[in-house]
């Protein structure tokens, strides 16, 4: 029907179709053109779940387990799923104070972890887990999650095995996206050094999740999932029994033992004392025990075997002898007189009471200081060198080829390179060209500016045992170490025999003659290192057997006095244990075990770590 | 009823109605993630909606069987009844999601009475405009027509159901067709624009710009020797805009509730908090946008599976279409609605009776308003106001109300052809 306004129907049709067209354009834009919505949807609904593989185990050189995995249970909370619950009851089950929960909620809220499952308590005991699981329906938002934890099979080798800890910001930042919050990572020792070997490769599972991040199925039938690769087991070079025996002998003493297989550079034992049971620093016990152990004035966390640096004292003499022989300053038959020491105008280095005019072999077995002052002086002041400094540089070069004056790059962190003074250092002290051998004569007997780590001392002994070479000392046999260095000294092989004869005589007729073994030819050298902080350190280096040596060892007992008193018997007992598998010298062993340098009568009571 | 009557029924509209309703139930079934439960089961929304569709079809048939003149004769009575129901609802209804829109009698939920007020208002308006010597150019006619619309709108607003209340104003479109000055259509649109501009730049800045514009108008007037009257008119319009913009500023901050302020702010981009207030719209866009051209497949929508979109079976049902059927599905729905609306307009224009034409335009107004605003809302083009997508959203009252609204028109069309 026609009416006055019938032309308006077109306008209405236009409004309806134009606005519908706007909807179609908008749909066209957001569904076909814009890509961000597809990405948002992916991010919304696809959750990447990290699958952590089992960590590799650690074995000793004989296949005995040192570190294994065990299933541990952590308490997980999802803040937004927590409903009012009986805090007293849960606190009682977990063995905590109720204030734990308010602190926990606050922390989760601060970190905006509302829907993210978060570990709030580590390593619940099995009984706690059982009780929690029975009552779990009362505690919505809480759950228990299994994880692979670390277990130490023997209470030894804490320093070298190391431990795991939660990643910190810098671990995450430097891992190129590998680690996520609350992951574990090796924090020290082999666990840290071999982290990438032990951890394996994590995998991913893609899940479709709902808005509460609850899984509602696998994503794309798991076709994008990446299988986790299990970690590789480590076979250490350590001999568990020898290591444990070393730690036993060092009980109540401060110091270190390092034993190396000379022919391979494999470290057989790496003892730092005082030590601690590595299990004490695992899981929940860690938070209680760590401060106690860290506060111990004897610094059990400090790895003296590779970080401690000590003056070698007379254990330096075999190398001094080798350098002098090589430089032609002495021959084996050279003798020097000694009247209770080395005396030149204005300088006196004392010596102990021994027969006069000793030859090379005797100078080692009797540890004559004067012999080495003379030979050192004759070496670096030798006319073939332009000046003292040039002589010193030649001497220094020899030492570096024994692995001194720098890192040996042992495969655990925190190694120290010791101190070996350079010519520049003396230039700085005395002025260029203004210092002479007499200024630095103490170096000849391993005193003053020189400090070596027990590892360097053991390695230096291994070089002598090998008659002139060493492999980089290392702690892992498998996976095969890559690029292991073989280093030769500049000493002719023929010079070693007289020195080794001297080292053998140390046990047969010299300073360590009380520690002979019936069937094993031991070679060694005592050292009594003066130290400005107190009683002399008792040092000893040794290798055995004399032919085809199987073990080279260095022992340092801090403030132990004469090298012959403590370090020598400990080294000899270690040699016996390693080469014969047992210790027949019960008396010597008992004497060592009973010696206590730590718990002196008047010292403070040291709090002892406890188990739980 | 003879075969002749049934031949006059506009079957394309019926087909579109059935297609939209069935597609709606499919999408409700997907949105509530009821796989494993039969769609026939009354324990799920889709099964409920299927029952409501059956009830609606029975009611549609009944409407077809009633004499068409019944609706013309009893238009005012039905209107009065609907208004009474609104008042009773207002006084007795329990609060559900902040609104009092459910009529509950003897503990039984009868329905959302506002859904039935819609067709009652349309009937009353048609009846009124069909009266003798009624012209919308007359002020009195305008006032009565306005009253017929304002009364249900006010009652629904009192029920705290703002979205549905707004819908009644859509009837301005039907009145426009009947002679209401175009001013009533474009002025609200202009004021809407001013409203958004004020919120975007702030009242003070907006007012400064308008004052500068007045200055420019007078400069141009003196430079080009324009008629003073024109400059005065322009100045007056701008001054009115300043007054209005102050009103907007006041209304927005003093009258609107915080959640309404937030919704508007989210829409115009002042608030971009996709985890808070903007969550609904953001997830809605993500859900529809991620559907792409042909969708992720029925029951395969990851956003839908993950319940990311709130109210997805009701107000945001369009998201399911967008995600699982893609542009093909959303385009089809928009085109079907557009087809239905244009078809009703064309059918209405053919009517000899003013009553049927006005009713037809009333139907178009309400259907179009619902359809356009609901989808615009899911696409982030309009603030989130809780109004359902006709025939599609889950809700018995809504489906039944729209069915009655549509089928009264189809009956009037077919029946009056038959009788006259």
GROMACS .gro file of C-alpha atoms in nm, chain A residues 280-505:
model
  226
  280UNK     CA    1   7.305  -3.358   5.500
  281UNK     CA    2   7.272  -3.102   5.224
  282UNK     CA    3   6.987  -3.270   5.039
  283UNK     CA    4   6.624  -3.167   5.042
  284UNK     CA    5   6.460  -3.015   5.346
  285UNK     CA    6   6.756  -3.100   5.571
  286UNK     CA    7   6.963  -2.866   5.362
  287UNK     CA    8   6.802  -2.547   5.487
  288UNK     CA    9   6.876  -2.646   5.845
  289UNK     CA   10   7.218  -2.798   5.796
  290UNK     CA   11   7.375  -2.561   5.547
  291UNK     CA   12   7.410  -2.264   5.785
  292UNK     CA   13   7.549  -2.490   6.056
  293UNK     CA   14   7.812  -2.638   5.825
  294UNK     CA   15   7.890  -2.301   5.669
  295UNK     CA   16   7.944  -2.145   6.012
  296UNK     CA   17   8.190  -2.414   6.126
  297UNK     CA   18   8.518  -2.228   6.189
  298UNK     CA   19   8.709  -2.518   6.029
  299UNK     CA   20   8.529  -2.448   5.701
  300UNK     CA   21   8.413  -2.794   5.598
  301UNK     CA   22   8.263  -2.652   5.276
  302UNK     CA   23   8.607  -2.535   5.160
  303UNK     CA   24   8.770  -2.787   4.927
  304UNK     CA   25   9.127  -2.779   5.051
  305UNK     CA   26   9.239  -3.045   4.801
  306UNK     CA   27   9.207  -2.809   4.506
  307UNK     CA   28   9.149  -2.463   4.656
  308UNK     CA   29   9.378  -2.470   4.956
  309UNK     CA   30   9.731  -2.351   4.880
  310UNK     CA   31  10.022  -2.443   5.104
  311UNK     CA   32  10.396  -2.387   5.095
  312UNK     CA   33  10.533  -2.723   4.976
  313UNK     CA   34  10.836  -2.701   5.203
  314UNK     CA   35  11.085  -2.979   5.153
  315UNK     CA   36  10.851  -3.174   4.924
  316UNK     CA   37  10.979  -2.923   4.669
  317UNK     CA   38  11.330  -3.064   4.682
  318UNK     CA   39  11.300  -3.352   4.431
  319UNK     CA   40  11.202  -3.101   4.164
  320UNK     CA   41  11.477  -2.865   4.269
  321UNK     CA   42  11.719  -3.151   4.230
  322UNK     CA   43  11.587  -3.239   3.884
  323UNK     CA   44  11.619  -2.880   3.764
  324UNK     CA   45  11.971  -2.847   3.897
  325UNK     CA   46  12.069  -3.177   3.731
  326UNK     CA   47  11.914  -3.066   3.402
  327UNK     CA   48  12.080  -2.726   3.414
  328UNK     CA   49  12.412  -2.898   3.488
  329UNK     CA   50  12.459  -2.721   3.816
  330UNK     CA   51  12.502  -3.047   4.003
  331UNK     CA   52  12.571  -3.408   3.924
  332UNK     CA   53  12.452  -3.694   4.145
  333UNK     CA   54  12.783  -3.705   4.319
  334UNK     CA   55  12.793  -3.334   4.400
  335UNK     CA   56  12.813  -3.263   4.768
  336UNK     CA   57  12.762  -2.942   4.965
  337UNK     CA   58  12.865  -2.882   5.321
  338UNK     CA   59  12.602  -2.806   5.579
  339UNK     CA   60  12.673  -2.671   5.924
  340UNK     CA   61  12.324  -2.662   6.065
  341UNK     CA   62  12.224  -2.468   5.761
  342UNK     CA   63  12.320  -2.252   5.467
  343UNK     CA   64  12.523  -1.945   5.552
  344UNK     CA   65  12.647  -1.665   5.333
  345UNK     CA   66  12.729  -1.314   5.448
  346UNK     CA   67  12.409  -1.163   5.575
  347UNK     CA   68  12.195  -1.472   5.527
  348UNK     CA   69  12.137  -1.794   5.715
  349UNK     CA   70  11.890  -2.072   5.629
  350UNK     CA   71  11.873  -2.323   5.907
  351UNK     CA   72  11.892  -2.701   5.872
  352UNK     CA   73  11.856  -2.988   6.109
  353UNK     CA   74  12.121  -3.212   6.255
  354UNK     CA   75  12.245  -3.461   5.997
  355UNK     CA   76  12.578  -3.591   5.867
  356UNK     CA   77  12.776  -3.338   5.670
  357UNK     CA   78  12.872  -3.333   5.301
  358UNK     CA   79  12.570  -3.523   5.169
  359UNK     CA   80  12.543  -3.624   4.806
  360UNK     CA   81  12.225  -3.590   4.601
  361UNK     CA   82  12.056  -3.911   4.718
  362UNK     CA   83  12.137  -3.837   5.081
  363UNK     CA   84  12.030  -3.475   5.046
  364UNK     CA   85  11.684  -3.600   4.960
  365UNK     CA   86  11.660  -3.877   5.214
  366UNK     CA   87  11.797  -3.651   5.489
  367UNK     CA   88  11.626  -3.337   5.354
  368UNK     CA   89  11.924  -3.108   5.370
  369UNK     CA   90  11.829  -2.742   5.328
  370UNK     CA   91  12.182  -2.619   5.260
  371UNK     CA   92  12.219  -2.857   4.961
  372UNK     CA   93  11.921  -2.697   4.792
  373UNK     CA   94  12.013  -2.341   4.877
  374UNK     CA   95  12.351  -2.398   4.715
  375UNK     CA   96  12.216  -2.572   4.410
  376UNK     CA   97  11.937  -2.314   4.363
  377UNK     CA   98  12.187  -2.032   4.390
  378UNK     CA   99  12.428  -2.201   4.154
  379UNK     CA  100  12.148  -2.263   3.907
  380UNK     CA  101  11.990  -1.923   3.872
  381UNK     CA  102  12.316  -1.735   3.912
  382UNK     CA  103  12.486  -1.960   3.657
  383UNK     CA  104  12.715  -1.778   3.418
  384UNK     CA  105  12.534  -1.924   3.118
  385UNK     CA  106  12.245  -1.692   3.199
  386UNK     CA  107  12.280  -1.322   3.125
  387UNK     CA  108  12.172  -1.233   3.476
  388UNK     CA  109  11.982  -1.362   3.780
  389UNK     CA  110  11.654  -1.274   3.624
  390UNK     CA  111  11.722  -1.487   3.316
  391UNK     CA  112  11.827  -1.774   3.542
  392UNK     CA  113  11.513  -1.733   3.744
  393UNK     CA  114  11.300  -1.739   3.428
  394UNK     CA  115  11.461  -2.066   3.320
  395UNK     CA  116  11.392  -2.213   3.664
  396UNK     CA  117  11.033  -2.083   3.652
  397UNK     CA  118  10.978  -2.240   3.310
  398UNK     CA  119  11.087  -2.578   3.443
  399UNK     CA  120  10.834  -2.551   3.725
  400UNK     CA  121  10.546  -2.463   3.496
  401UNK     CA  122  10.619  -2.780   3.300
  402UNK     CA  123  10.554  -2.972   3.621
  403UNK     CA  124  10.205  -2.818   3.626
  404UNK     CA  125  10.285  -2.549   3.878
  405UNK     CA  126  10.204  -2.178   3.865
  406UNK     CA  127   9.863  -2.224   3.708
  407UNK     CA  128   9.545  -2.426   3.696
  408UNK     CA  129   9.560  -2.798   3.621
  409UNK     CA  130   9.201  -2.769   3.497
  410UNK     CA  131   9.065  -3.048   3.707
  411UNK     CA  132   8.708  -3.120   3.603
  412UNK     CA  133   8.534  -2.969   3.903
  413UNK     CA  134   8.489  -2.600   3.976
  414UNK     CA  135   8.677  -2.374   4.218
  415UNK     CA  136   9.029  -2.497   4.151
  416UNK     CA  137   9.304  -2.262   4.257
  417UNK     CA  138   9.634  -2.228   4.070
  418UNK     CA  139   9.848  -2.175   4.379
  419UNK     CA  140  10.117  -1.909   4.383
  420UNK     CA  141  10.444  -1.922   4.196
  421UNK     CA  142  10.613  -1.581   4.197
  422UNK     CA  143  10.714  -1.447   3.858
  423UNK     CA  144  11.029  -1.250   3.782
  424UNK     CA  145  10.809  -0.944   3.736
  425UNK     CA  146  10.691  -0.980   4.091
  426UNK     CA  147  11.049  -0.952   4.221
  427UNK     CA  148  11.112  -0.663   3.983
  428UNK     CA  149  10.821  -0.487   4.146
  429UNK     CA  150  10.951  -0.556   4.495
  430UNK     CA  151  11.320  -0.491   4.448
  431UNK     CA  152  11.341  -0.302   4.119
  432UNK     CA  153  11.440  -0.434   3.779
  433UNK     CA  154  11.786  -0.601   3.791
  434UNK     CA  155  11.825  -0.526   4.158
  435UNK     CA  156  11.748  -0.864   4.308
  436UNK     CA  157  11.975  -1.163   4.348
  437UNK     CA  158  11.939  -1.529   4.433
  438UNK     CA  159  12.009  -1.466   4.797
  439UNK     CA  160  11.694  -1.248   4.818
  440UNK     CA  161  11.475  -1.537   4.719
  441UNK     CA  162  11.673  -1.829   4.855
  442UNK     CA  163  11.371  -1.961   5.055
  443UNK     CA  164  11.212  -2.072   4.729
  444UNK     CA  165  11.480  -2.341   4.711
  445UNK     CA  166  11.321  -2.518   5.002
  446UNK     CA  167  10.960  -2.451   4.905
  447UNK     CA  168  10.902  -2.165   5.144
  448UNK     CA  169  10.812  -1.795   5.132
  449UNK     CA  170  10.626  -1.675   4.825
  450UNK     CA  171  10.539  -2.019   4.692
  451UNK     CA  172  10.210  -2.195   4.753
  452UNK     CA  173  10.087  -2.515   4.592
  453UNK     CA  174   9.753  -2.687   4.607
  454UNK     CA  175   9.755  -3.048   4.728
  455UNK     CA  176   9.646  -3.138   4.376
  456UNK     CA  177   9.956  -2.968   4.233
  457UNK     CA  178  10.176  -3.148   4.486
  458UNK     CA  179  10.028  -3.487   4.394
  459UNK     CA  180  10.059  -3.407   4.025
  460UNK     CA  181  10.422  -3.300   4.072
  461UNK     CA  182  10.487  -3.638   4.234
  462UNK     CA  183  10.310  -3.812   3.944
  463UNK     CA  184  10.548  -3.638   3.703
  464UNK     CA  185  10.845  -3.779   3.894
  465UNK     CA  186  10.680  -4.122   3.909
  466UNK     CA  187  10.633  -4.108   3.531
  467UNK     CA  188  10.994  -3.994   3.485
  468UNK     CA  189  10.900  -3.674   3.311
  469UNK     CA  190  10.540  -3.640   3.196
  470UNK     CA  191  10.184  -3.614   3.317
  471UNK     CA  192   9.833  -3.633   3.187
  472UNK     CA  193   9.588  -3.364   3.294
  473UNK     CA  194   9.447  -3.488   3.622
  474UNK     CA  195   9.077  -3.565   3.590
  475UNK     CA  196   8.789  -3.715   3.783
  476UNK     CA  197   8.579  -3.883   3.514
  477UNK     CA  198   8.663  -4.191   3.303
  478UNK     CA  199   8.336  -4.222   3.120
  479UNK     CA  200   8.215  -4.045   2.915
  480UNK     CA  201   8.576  -4.040   2.786
  481UNK     CA  202   8.737  -3.706   2.865
  482UNK     CA  203   8.801  -3.511   2.547
  483UNK     CA  204   9.127  -3.334   2.471
  484UNK     CA  205   9.316  -3.465   2.770
  485UNK     CA  206   9.657  -3.302   2.764
  486UNK     CA  207   9.988  -3.492   2.784
  487UNK     CA  208  10.266  -3.270   2.912
  488UNK     CA  209  10.639  -3.340   2.909
  489UNK     CA  210  10.894  -3.170   3.129
  490UNK     CA  211  11.223  -3.041   2.995
  491UNK     CA  212  11.416  -3.280   3.222
  492UNK     CA  213  11.610  -3.564   3.057
  493UNK     CA  214  11.488  -3.903   3.166
  494UNK     CA  215  11.831  -4.006   3.296
  495UNK     CA  216  11.815  -3.742   3.568
  496UNK     CA  217  11.515  -3.904   3.734
  497UNK     CA  218  11.680  -4.224   3.858
  498UNK     CA  219  11.914  -4.063   4.112
  499UNK     CA  220  11.631  -3.848   4.244
  500UNK     CA  221  11.397  -4.147   4.269
  501UNK     CA  222  11.671  -4.336   4.448
  502UNK     CA  223  11.674  -4.050   4.698
  503UNK     CA  224  11.296  -4.071   4.734
  504UNK     CA  225  11.322  -4.447   4.792
  505UNK     CA  226  11.589  -4.387   5.053
   0.00000   0.00000   0.00000
